[in-house]
Short mmCIF file of C-alpha atoms and ligand atoms in Angstrom, two decimals:
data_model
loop_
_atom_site.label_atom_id
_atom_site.label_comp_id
_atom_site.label_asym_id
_atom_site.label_seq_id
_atom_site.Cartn_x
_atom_site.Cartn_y
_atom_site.Cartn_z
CA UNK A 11 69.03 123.53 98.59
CA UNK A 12 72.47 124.36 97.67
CA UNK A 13 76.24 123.10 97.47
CA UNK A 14 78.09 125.67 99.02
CA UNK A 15 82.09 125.93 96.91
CA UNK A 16 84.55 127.94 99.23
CA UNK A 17 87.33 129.05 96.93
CA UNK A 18 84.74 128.27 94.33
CA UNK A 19 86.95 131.24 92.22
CA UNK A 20 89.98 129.00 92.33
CA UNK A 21 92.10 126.62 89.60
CA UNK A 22 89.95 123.06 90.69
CA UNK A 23 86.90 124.70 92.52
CA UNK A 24 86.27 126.41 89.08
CA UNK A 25 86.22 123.45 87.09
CA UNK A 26 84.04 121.75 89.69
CA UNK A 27 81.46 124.29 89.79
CA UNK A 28 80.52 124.21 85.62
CA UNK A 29 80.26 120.41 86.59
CA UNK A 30 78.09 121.19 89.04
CA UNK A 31 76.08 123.39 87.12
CA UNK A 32 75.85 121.54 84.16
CA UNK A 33 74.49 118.38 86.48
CA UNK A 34 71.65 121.02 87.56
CA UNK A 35 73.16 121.82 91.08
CA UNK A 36 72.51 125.25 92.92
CA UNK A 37 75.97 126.65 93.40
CA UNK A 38 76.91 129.19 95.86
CA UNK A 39 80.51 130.14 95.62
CA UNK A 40 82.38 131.74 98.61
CA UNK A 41 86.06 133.33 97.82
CA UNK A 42 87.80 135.87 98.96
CA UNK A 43 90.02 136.17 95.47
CA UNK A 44 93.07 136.14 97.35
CA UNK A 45 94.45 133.74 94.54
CA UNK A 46 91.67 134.04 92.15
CA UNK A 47 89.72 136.62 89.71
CA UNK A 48 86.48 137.81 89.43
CA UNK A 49 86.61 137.14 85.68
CA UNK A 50 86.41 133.55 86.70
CA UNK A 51 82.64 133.92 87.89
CA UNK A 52 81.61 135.79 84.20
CA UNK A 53 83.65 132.41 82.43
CA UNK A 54 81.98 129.84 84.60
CA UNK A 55 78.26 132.05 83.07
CA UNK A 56 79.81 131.78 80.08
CA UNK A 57 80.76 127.89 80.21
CA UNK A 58 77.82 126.53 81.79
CA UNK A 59 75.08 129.08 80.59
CA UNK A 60 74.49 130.25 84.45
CA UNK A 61 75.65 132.47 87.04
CA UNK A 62 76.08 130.91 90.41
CA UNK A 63 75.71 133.39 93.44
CA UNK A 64 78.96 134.77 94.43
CA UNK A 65 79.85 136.08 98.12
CA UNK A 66 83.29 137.78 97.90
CA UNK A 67 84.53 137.06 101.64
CA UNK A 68 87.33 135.76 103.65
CA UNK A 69 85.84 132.98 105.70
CA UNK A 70 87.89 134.13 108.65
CA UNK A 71 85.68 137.13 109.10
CA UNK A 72 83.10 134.61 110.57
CA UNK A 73 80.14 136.92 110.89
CA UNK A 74 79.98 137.60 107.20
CA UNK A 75 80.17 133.67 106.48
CA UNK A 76 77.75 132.65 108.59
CA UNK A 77 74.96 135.40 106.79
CA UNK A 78 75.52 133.01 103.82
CA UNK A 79 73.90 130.24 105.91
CA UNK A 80 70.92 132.83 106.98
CA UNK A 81 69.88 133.56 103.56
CA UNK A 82 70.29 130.09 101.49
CA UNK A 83 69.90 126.77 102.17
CA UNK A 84 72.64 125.03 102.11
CA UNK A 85 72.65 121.30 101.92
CA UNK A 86 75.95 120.76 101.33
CA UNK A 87 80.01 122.11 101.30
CA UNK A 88 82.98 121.15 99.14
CA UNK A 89 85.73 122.92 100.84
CA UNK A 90 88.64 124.32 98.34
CA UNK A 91 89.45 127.57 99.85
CA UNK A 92 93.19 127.37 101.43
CA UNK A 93 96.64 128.15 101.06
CA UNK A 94 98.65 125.76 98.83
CA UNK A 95 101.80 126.90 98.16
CA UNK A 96 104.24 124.39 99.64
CA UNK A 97 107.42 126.82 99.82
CA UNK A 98 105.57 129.92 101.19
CA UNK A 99 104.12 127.58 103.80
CA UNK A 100 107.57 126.90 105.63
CA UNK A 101 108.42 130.87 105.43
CA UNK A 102 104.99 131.69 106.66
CA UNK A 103 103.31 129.12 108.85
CA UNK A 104 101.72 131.13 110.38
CA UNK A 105 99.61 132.56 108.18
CA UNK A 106 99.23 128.88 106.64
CA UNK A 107 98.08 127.81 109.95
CA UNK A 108 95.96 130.31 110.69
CA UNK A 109 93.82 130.50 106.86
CA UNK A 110 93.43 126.77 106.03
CA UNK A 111 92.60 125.68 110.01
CA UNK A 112 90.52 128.52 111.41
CA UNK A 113 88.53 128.31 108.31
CA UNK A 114 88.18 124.93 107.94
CA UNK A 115 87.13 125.03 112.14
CA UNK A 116 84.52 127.99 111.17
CA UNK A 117 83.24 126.00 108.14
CA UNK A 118 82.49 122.85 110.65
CA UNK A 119 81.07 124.78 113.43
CA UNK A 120 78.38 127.04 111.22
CA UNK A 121 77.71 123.48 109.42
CA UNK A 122 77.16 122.54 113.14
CA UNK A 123 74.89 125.14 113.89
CA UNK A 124 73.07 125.04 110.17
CA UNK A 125 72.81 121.43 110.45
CA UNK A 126 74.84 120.73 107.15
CA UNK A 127 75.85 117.19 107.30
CA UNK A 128 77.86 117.04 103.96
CA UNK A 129 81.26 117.77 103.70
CA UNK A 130 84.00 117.21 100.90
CA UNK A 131 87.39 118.56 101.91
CA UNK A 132 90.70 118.83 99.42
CA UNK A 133 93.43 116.96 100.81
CA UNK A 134 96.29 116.01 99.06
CA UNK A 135 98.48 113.08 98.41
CA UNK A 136 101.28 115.18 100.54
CA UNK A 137 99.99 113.68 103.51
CA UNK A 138 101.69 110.66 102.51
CA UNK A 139 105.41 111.92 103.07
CA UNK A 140 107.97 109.66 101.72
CA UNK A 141 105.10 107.11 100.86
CA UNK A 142 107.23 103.47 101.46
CA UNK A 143 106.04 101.94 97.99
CA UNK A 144 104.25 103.18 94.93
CA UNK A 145 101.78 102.97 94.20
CA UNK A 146 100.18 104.53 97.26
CA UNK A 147 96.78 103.16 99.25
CA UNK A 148 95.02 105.28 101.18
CA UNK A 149 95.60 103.15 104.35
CA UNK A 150 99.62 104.53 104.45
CA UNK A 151 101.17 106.08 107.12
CA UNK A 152 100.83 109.48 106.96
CA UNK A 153 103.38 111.96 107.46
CA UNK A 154 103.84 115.41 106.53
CA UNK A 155 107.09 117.53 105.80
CA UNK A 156 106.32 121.21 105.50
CA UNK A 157 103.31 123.28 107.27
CA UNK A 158 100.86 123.09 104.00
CA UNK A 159 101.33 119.62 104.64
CA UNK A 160 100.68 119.19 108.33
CA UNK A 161 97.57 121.59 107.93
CA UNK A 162 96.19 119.22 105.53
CA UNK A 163 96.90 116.15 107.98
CA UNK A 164 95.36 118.20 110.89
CA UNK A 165 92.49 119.24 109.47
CA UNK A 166 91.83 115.22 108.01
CA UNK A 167 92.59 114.58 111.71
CA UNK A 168 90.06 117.06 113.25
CA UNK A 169 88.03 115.57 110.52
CA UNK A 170 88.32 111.70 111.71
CA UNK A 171 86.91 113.01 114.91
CA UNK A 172 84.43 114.79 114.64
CA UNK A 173 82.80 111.89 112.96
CA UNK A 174 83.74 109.89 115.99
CA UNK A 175 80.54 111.39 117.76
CA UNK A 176 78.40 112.87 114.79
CA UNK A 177 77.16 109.80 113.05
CA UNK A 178 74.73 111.88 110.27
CA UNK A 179 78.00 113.82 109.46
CA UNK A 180 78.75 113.02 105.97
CA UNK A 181 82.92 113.51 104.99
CA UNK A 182 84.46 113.28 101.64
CA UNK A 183 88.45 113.83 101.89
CA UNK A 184 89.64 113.60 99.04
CA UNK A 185 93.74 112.93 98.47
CA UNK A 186 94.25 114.57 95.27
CA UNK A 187 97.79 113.67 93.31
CA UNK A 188 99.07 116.17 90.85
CA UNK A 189 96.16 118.46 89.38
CA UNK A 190 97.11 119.61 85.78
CA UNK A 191 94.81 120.37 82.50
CA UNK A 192 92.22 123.12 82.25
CA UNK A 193 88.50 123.27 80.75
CA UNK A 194 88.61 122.27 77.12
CA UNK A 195 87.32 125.71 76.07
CA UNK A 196 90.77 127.58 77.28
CA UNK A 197 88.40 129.91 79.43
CA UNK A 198 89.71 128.77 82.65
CA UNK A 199 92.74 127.53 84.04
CA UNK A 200 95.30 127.16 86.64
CA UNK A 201 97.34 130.54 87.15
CA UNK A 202 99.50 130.78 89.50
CA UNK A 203 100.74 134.29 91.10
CA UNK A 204 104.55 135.21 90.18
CA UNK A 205 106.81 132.12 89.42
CA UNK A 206 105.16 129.02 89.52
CA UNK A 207 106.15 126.43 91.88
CA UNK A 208 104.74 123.89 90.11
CA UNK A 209 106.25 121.48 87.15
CA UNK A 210 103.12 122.34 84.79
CA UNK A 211 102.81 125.68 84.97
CA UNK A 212 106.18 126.57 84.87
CA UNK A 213 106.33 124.26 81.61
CA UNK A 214 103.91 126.46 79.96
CA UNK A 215 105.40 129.93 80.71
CA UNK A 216 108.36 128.51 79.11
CA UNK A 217 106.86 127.42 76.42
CA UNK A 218 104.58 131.11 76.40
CA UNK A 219 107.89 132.73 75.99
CA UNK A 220 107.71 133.96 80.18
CA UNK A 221 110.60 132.05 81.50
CA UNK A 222 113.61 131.45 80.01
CA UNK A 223 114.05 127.60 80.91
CA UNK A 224 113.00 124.92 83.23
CA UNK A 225 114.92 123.83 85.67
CA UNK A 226 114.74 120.04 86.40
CA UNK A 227 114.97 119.62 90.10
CA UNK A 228 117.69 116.45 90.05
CA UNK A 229 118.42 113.82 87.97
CA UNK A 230 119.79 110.82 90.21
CA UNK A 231 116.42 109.60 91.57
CA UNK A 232 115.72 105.65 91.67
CA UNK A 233 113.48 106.44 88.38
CA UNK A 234 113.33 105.37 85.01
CA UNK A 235 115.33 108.40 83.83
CA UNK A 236 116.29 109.55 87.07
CA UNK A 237 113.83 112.58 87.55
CA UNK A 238 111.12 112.65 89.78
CA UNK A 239 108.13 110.48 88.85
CA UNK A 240 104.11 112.08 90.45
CA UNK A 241 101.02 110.98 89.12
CA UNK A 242 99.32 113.84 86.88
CA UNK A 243 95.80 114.33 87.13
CA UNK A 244 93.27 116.13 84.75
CA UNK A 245 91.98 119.07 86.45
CA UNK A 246 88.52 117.87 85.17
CA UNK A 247 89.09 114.04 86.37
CA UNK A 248 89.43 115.25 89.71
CA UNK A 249 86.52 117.45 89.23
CA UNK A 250 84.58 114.61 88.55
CA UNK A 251 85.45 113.02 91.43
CA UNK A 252 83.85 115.91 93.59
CA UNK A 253 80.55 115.02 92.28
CA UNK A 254 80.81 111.29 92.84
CA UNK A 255 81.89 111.82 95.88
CA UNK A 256 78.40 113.68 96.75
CA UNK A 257 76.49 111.40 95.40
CA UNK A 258 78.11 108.99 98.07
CA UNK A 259 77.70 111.49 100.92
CA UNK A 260 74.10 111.85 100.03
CA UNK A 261 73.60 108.39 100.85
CA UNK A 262 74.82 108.49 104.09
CA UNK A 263 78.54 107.69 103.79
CA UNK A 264 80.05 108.92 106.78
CA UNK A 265 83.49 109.65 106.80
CA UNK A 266 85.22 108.28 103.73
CA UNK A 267 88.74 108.60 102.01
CA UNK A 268 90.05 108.46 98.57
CA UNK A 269 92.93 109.04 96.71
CA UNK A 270 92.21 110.65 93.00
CA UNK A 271 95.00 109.90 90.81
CA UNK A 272 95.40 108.32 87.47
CA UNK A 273 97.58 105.28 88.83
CA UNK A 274 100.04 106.42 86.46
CA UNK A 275 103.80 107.97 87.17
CA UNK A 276 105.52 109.86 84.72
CA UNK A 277 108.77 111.51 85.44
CA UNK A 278 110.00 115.23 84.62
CA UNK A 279 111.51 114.32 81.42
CA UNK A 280 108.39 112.40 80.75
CA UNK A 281 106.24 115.75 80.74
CA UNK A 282 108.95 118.29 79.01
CA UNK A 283 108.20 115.32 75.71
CA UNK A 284 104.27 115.16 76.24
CA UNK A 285 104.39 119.00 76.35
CA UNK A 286 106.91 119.68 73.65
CA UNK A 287 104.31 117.36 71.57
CA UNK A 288 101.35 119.11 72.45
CA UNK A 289 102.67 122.96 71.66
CA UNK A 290 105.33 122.09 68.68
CA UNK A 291 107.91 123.44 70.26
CA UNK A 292 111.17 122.71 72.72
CA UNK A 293 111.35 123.40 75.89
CA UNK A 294 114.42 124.05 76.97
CA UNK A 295 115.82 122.89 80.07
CA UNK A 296 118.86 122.70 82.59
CA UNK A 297 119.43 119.96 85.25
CA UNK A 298 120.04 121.25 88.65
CA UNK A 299 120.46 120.19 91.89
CA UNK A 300 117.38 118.32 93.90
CA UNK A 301 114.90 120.13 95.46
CA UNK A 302 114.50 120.41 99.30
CA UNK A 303 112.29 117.87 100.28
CA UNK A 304 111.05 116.70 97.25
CA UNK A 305 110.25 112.69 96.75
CA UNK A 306 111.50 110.78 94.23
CA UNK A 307 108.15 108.98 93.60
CA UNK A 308 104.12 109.69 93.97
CA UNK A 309 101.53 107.75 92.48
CA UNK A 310 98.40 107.25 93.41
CA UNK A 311 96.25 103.19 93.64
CA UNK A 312 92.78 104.57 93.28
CA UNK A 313 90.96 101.12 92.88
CA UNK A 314 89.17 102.32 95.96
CA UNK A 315 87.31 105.38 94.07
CA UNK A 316 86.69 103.61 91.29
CA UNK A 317 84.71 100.17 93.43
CA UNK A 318 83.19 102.74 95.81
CA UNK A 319 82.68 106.12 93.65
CA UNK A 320 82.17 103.91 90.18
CA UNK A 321 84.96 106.64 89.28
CA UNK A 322 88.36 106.69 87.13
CA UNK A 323 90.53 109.57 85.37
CA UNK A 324 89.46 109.33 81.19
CA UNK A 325 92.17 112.05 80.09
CA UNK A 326 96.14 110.90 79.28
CA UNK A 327 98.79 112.88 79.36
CA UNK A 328 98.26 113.76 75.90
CA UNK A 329 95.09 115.60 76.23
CA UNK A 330 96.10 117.14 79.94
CA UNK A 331 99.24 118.72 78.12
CA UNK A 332 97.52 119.47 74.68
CA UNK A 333 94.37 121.14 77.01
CA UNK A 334 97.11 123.84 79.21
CA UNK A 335 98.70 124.33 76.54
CA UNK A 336 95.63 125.57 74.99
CA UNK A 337 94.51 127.79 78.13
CA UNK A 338 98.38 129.37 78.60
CA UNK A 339 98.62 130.36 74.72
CA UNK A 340 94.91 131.93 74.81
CA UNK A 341 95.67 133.53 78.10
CA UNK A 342 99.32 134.65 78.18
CA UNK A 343 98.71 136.72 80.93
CA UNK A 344 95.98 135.06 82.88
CA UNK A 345 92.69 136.48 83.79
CA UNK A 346 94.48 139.98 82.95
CA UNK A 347 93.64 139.93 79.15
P1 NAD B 418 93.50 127.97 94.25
O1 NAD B 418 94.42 128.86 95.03
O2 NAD B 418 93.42 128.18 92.79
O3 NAD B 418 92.03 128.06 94.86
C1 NAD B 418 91.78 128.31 96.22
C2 NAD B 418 90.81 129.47 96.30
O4 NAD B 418 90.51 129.74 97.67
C3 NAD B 418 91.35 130.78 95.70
O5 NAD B 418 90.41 131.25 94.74
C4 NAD B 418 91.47 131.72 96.89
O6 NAD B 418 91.19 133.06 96.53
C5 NAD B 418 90.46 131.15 97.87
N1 NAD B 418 90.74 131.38 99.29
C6 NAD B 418 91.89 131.13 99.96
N2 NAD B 418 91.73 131.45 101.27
C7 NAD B 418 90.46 131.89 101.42
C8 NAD B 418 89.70 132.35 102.52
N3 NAD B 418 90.21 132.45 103.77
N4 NAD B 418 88.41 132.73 102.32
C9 NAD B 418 87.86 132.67 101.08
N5 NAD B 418 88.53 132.24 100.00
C10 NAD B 418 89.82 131.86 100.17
O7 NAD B 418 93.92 126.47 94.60
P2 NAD B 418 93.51 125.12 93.86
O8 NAD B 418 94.69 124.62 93.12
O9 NAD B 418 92.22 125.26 93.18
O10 NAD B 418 93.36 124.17 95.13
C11 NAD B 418 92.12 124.00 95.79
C12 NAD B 418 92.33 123.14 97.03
O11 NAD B 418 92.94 121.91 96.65
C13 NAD B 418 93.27 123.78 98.07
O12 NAD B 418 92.77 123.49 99.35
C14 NAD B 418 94.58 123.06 97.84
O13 NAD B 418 95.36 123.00 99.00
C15 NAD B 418 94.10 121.67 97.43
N6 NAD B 418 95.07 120.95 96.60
C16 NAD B 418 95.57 121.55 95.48
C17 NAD B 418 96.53 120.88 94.72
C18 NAD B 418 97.13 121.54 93.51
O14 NAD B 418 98.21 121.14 93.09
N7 NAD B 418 96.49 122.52 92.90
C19 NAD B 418 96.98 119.60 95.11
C20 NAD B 418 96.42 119.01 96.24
C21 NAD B 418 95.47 119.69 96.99
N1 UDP B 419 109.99 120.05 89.21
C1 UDP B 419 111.10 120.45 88.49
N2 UDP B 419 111.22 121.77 88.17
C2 UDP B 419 110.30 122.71 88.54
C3 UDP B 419 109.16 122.28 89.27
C4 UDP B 419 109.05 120.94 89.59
O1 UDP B 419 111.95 119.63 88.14
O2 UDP B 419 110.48 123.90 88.24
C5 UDP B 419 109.81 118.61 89.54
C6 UDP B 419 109.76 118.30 91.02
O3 UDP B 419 111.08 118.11 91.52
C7 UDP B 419 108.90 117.04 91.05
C8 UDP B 419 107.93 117.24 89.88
O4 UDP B 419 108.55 118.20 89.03
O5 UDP B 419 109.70 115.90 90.77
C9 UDP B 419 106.57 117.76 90.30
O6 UDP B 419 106.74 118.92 91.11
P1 UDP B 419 105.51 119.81 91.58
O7 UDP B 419 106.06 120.93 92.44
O8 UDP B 419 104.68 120.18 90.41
O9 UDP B 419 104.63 118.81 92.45
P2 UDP B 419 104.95 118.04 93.84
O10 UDP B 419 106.43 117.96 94.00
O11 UDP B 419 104.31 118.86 94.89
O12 UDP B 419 104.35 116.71 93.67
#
């Protein structure tokens, strides 16, 4: 019997499946490297002493998903495989539309026909919107404000529903706040095609010597310094939380919803320090204006996960800068060296 990983090849499904493999679980991984590289399967052999099957495939060519149901068992699915990019999301929704809800809706209906009742799905704190206070519950309104958003809060909708009339249907979604960090060894970690979006990445390529500066995305926010505050999560924390959260499903959960966040907000300025500390060296920075619909606060209550799961982030900020710092300066150029 084995947990099925779509977009197993990817920055968090990565981490998850050495934790998977070093708790003795049969891993099947299902990516279609759009975002990811094949080295990544050779490092996870090389981190966890085993080499989980690996089906290169989009799941939107459905025929050559479902095989992977004829010849394994699968018992399970933890569902990473998606678009994420909030920016290229409101220049191409359709695309965004089309790869994270048709395969999420083939996913469902060949666990339908399998008979897979376990399901753990990445959402993300996003759905939140402008959340009204900090820190956030997971019984907020939700509200989304770009299409990587709203695909998220569909599919948790389509989600909600199904387990309406399925009662053995088992659903993790999982509200993850800001994943940063990589495996301690340096061997894998997040890397983003062309410019990063993101505050942590783009930290280290300035830092590798890749981009000139950082740009701080506004400095007049209701904050403690004025920049905006998110709640950073260890890439392996939230890992973590993927296995707890099949332990739970295994015993019949039903649906159930978590936010995975440290509980802990710590603005931009906050992370250009931590970082600075962690690699010995400034990075330099310019404020600019604010970003299009960014927040000025996100950060996660997840008292809920830790009573229900018996779960709770371990790494600080410290060790989340000190371990990307260790993966970009290894890996200046990715999976490429
Ligand atoms: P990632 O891009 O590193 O990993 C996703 C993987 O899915 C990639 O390896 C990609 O090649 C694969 N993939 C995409 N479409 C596919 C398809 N149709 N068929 C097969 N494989 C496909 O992203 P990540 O950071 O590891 O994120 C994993 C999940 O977590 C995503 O669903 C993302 O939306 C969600 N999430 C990420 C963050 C974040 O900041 N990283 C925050 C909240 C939620
Ligand atoms: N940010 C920034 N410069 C960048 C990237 C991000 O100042 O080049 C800020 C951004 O405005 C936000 C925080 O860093 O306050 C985290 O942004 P990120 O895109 O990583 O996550 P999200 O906004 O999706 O939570």
């Amino acid at each position: 019997m084995a947990v099925l990983v779509t977009g197993g090849a990817g920055y968090i499904g990565s981490h998850t499946v050495i934790q998977l493999l070093n708790s003795n679980e049969d891993v099947i991984i299902v990516d279609d490297l759009s975002n990811s590289s094949i080295k990544v399967i050779d490092r996870i052999e090389e981190l966890s002493g085993k080499r989980p099957k690996f089906y290169e495939i989009n799941i939107l060519e459905e025929n050559k998903f479902k095989k992977i149901f004829e010849e394994n068992e699968i018992e399970s699915i933890i569902h990473f495989a998606g678009f994420k990019a909030v920016g290229e999301s409101v220049n191409k929704p359709l695309a965004y539309y089309t790869n994270n809800l048709v395969s999420t809706l083939i996913i469902l209906n060949t666990m339908k026909e399998y008979n897979v009742k376990n399901f753990v799905f990445s959402s993300s704190a996003t759905v939140y919107g402008d959340p009204k206070s900090c820190p956030i519950l997971e019984d907020f309104p939700l509200s989304t404000t770009n299409p990587y958003g709203t695909t998220k809060l569909m599919i948790e909708n389509i989600l909600r529903d199904i387990c309406k009339t399925d009662k053995k249907l088992n659903v993790g979604i999982l509200r993850y706040f800001n994943p940063v960090g990589a495996h301690k060894s340096g061997r894998i970690g997040e890397e983003p095609n062309g410019i990063p979006n993101n505050l942590m990445p783009y930290i280290t390529k300035v830092a590798i010597g890749k981009l000139e500066k950082l740009s701080i995305f506004g400095d007049d926010y209701a904050t403690h310094d004025g920049t905006g505050v998110r709640d950073y999560i260890h890439v392996e924390d939230l890992a973590a939380g993927h296995l707890k959260t099949l332990t739970k499903l295994r015993n019949n959960s039903g649906l159930v919803t978590y936010n995975l966040g440290t509980g802990k907000g710590y603005s931009v300025l906050d992370m250009v320090k931590a970082f600075s500390k962690a690699c010995g060296k400034e990075i330099p920075y310019s404020i600019v204006g604010r970003r299009a619909g960014d927040i000025a606060m996100c950060y996660a209550d997840s008292n809920k996960a830790k009573k229900e799961l018996g779960w709770e982030a371990k790494y600080d900020l410290d060790r989340m800068c000190e371990d990307s710092w260790r993966w970009q300066s290894n890996n200046p150029n990715g999976y490429e060296d």
